[in-house]
Amino acid sequence: MTDRSLVSVVDDDESVRESLPDLLKEFGFATSTFSSAEEFLAYGLLSEPKCLILDVGLPGMSGPDLQQELMRRQLAIPIIFITANRDKTICTRLLEQGAAGCLLKPFSDTALLEALNGVFRGS
């Protein structure tokens, strides 16, 4: 299905960075994790990830700020945002700005797989 496409996870929550890659590997993806937007940007191979699972509320550069920076750099990496913020207008706004998906934490394995399938069907 995915030929081990690389999905990068950017989240400041260590438990998310530890558990999400295990689930992604079960789905057949290769993974990389980063604790901040700045750490992700410092990664030398920004064109490698085929999808980014990105926390909205990162300290420092936020998830939406990283989305804007990637657009400025003309890096078209599909982004699935994740957030614990219950304000549904956040997801609406992010989707309008080009996000491939937005999931409210805690989200189900099925919801994540559906969002990923949407990204990889469209690529």
C-alpha positions as a Python dict, from the first residue, in 0.01 Angstrom:
ca = {
    (1, 'M'): (0, 0, 0),
    (2, 'T'): (256, 260, 107),
    (3, 'D'): (592, 108, 5),
    (4, 'R'): (720, 227, 344),
    (5, 'S'): (662, 594, 273),
    (6, 'L'): (820, 815, 538),
    (7, 'V'): (578, 985, 775),
    (8, 'S'): (734, 1238, 1013),
    (9, 'V'): (579, 1316, 1349),
    (10, 'V'): (641, 1657, 1509),
    (11, 'D'): (506, 1678, 1864),
    (12, 'D'): (651, 1811, 2188),
    (13, 'D'): (473, 1536, 2387),
    (14, 'E'): (719, 1253, 2437),
    (15, 'S'): (442, 993, 2479),
    (16, 'V'): (307, 1083, 2133),
    (17, 'R'): (656, 1064, 1981),
    (18, 'E'): (697, 718, 2134),
    (19, 'S'): (356, 565, 2060),
    (20, 'L'): (260, 712, 1723),
    (21, 'P'): (560, 568, 1533),
    (22, 'D'): (468, 219, 1655),
    (23, 'L'): (117, 259, 1515),
    (24, 'L'): (247, 406, 1190),
    (25, 'K'): (483, 110, 1150),
    (26, 'E'): (186, -125, 1197),
    (27, 'F'): (19, 63, 910),
    (28, 'G'): (328, 1, 695),
    (29, 'F'): (500, 340, 713),
    (30, 'A'): (856, 432, 793),
    (31, 'T'): (874, 707, 1057),
    (32, 'S'): (1088, 984, 1194),
    (33, 'T'): (1009, 1197, 1499),
    (34, 'F'): (1092, 1549, 1607),
    (35, 'S'): (1017, 1734, 1931),
    (36, 'S'): (980, 2077, 1773),
    (37, 'A'): (924, 2258, 1445),
    (38, 'E'): (1276, 2396, 1470),
    (39, 'E'): (1420, 2045, 1505),
    (40, 'F'): (1226, 1934, 1198),
    (41, 'L'): (1352, 2232, 996),
    (42, 'A'): (1709, 2155, 1103),
    (43, 'Y'): (1666, 1804, 956),
    (44, 'G'): (1879, 1804, 643),
    (45, 'L'): (1640, 1609, 421),
    (46, 'L'): (1312, 1799, 432),
    (47, 'S'): (1198, 1656, 100),
    (48, 'E'): (1203, 1297, 234),
    (49, 'P'): (879, 1288, 436),
    (50, 'K'): (573, 1207, 227),
    (51, 'C'): (344, 1322, 509),
    (52, 'L'): (381, 1523, 827),
    (53, 'I'): (177, 1460, 1140),
    (54, 'L'): (209, 1792, 1314),
    (55, 'D'): (94, 1913, 1655),
    (56, 'V'): (-77, 2251, 1639),
    (57, 'G'): (38, 2377, 1979),
    (58, 'L'): (413, 2340, 1971),
    (59, 'P'): (625, 2569, 2190),
    (60, 'G'): (833, 2815, 1990),
    (61, 'M'): (733, 2784, 1625),
    (62, 'S'): (376, 2650, 1621),
    (63, 'G'): (246, 2384, 1384),
    (64, 'P'): (67, 2641, 1165),
    (65, 'D'): (385, 2853, 1160),
    (66, 'L'): (578, 2548, 1035),
    (67, 'Q'): (313, 2492, 768),
    (68, 'Q'): (362, 2851, 649),
    (69, 'E'): (742, 2813, 651),
    (70, 'L'): (723, 2495, 442),
    (71, 'M'): (496, 2675, 194),
    (72, 'R'): (742, 2966, 183),
    (73, 'R'): (1018, 2715, 101),
    (74, 'Q'): (791, 2558, -164),
    (75, 'L'): (796, 2220, 10),
    (76, 'A'): (462, 2054, -59),
    (77, 'I'): (449, 1801, 225),
    (78, 'P'): (91, 1696, 308),
    (79, 'I'): (17, 1779, 672),
    (80, 'I'): (-222, 1608, 910),
    (81, 'F'): (-254, 1834, 1213),
    (82, 'I'): (-325, 1692, 1558),
    (83, 'T'): (-447, 1901, 1849),
    (84, 'A'): (-583, 1873, 2201),
    (85, 'N'): (-757, 2209, 2158),
    (86, 'R'): (-1132, 2151, 2136),
    (87, 'D'): (-1198, 2469, 1936),
    (88, 'K'): (-1325, 2319, 1610),
    (89, 'T'): (-1261, 2643, 1421),
    (90, 'I'): (-889, 2565, 1443),
    (91, 'C'): (-929, 2255, 1227),
    (92, 'T'): (-1156, 2439, 984),
    (93, 'R'): (-901, 2719, 945),
    (94, 'L'): (-609, 2475, 901),
    (95, 'L'): (-797, 2277, 637),
    (96, 'E'): (-878, 2601, 454),
    (97, 'Q'): (-505, 2683, 459),
    (98, 'G'): (-419, 2357, 287),
    (99, 'A'): (-386, 2092, 558),
    (100, 'A'): (-466, 1739, 443),
    (101, 'G'): (-640, 1660, 771),
    (102, 'C'): (-692, 1761, 1131),
    (103, 'L'): (-754, 1522, 1419),
    (104, 'L'): (-855, 1603, 1776),
    (105, 'K'): (-654, 1424, 2047),
    (106, 'P'): (-719, 1157, 2149),
    (107, 'F'): (-796, 1023, 1804),
    (108, 'S'): (-865, 664, 1705),
    (109, 'D'): (-632, 443, 1506),
    (110, 'T'): (-904, 427, 1241),
    (111, 'A'): (-929, 807, 1215),
    (112, 'L'): (-553, 834, 1168),
    (113, 'L'): (-547, 558, 907),
    (114, 'E'): (-834, 722, 717),
    (115, 'A'): (-648, 1055, 716),
    (116, 'L'): (-329, 886, 594),
    (117, 'N'): (-520, 695, 326),
    (118, 'G'): (-661, 1028, 208),
    (119, 'V'): (-310, 1170, 178),
    (120, 'F'): (-167, 872, -7),
    (121, 'R'): (-467, 823, -236),
    (122, 'G'): (-424, 1182, -347),
    (123, 'S'): (-49, 1148, -419),
}
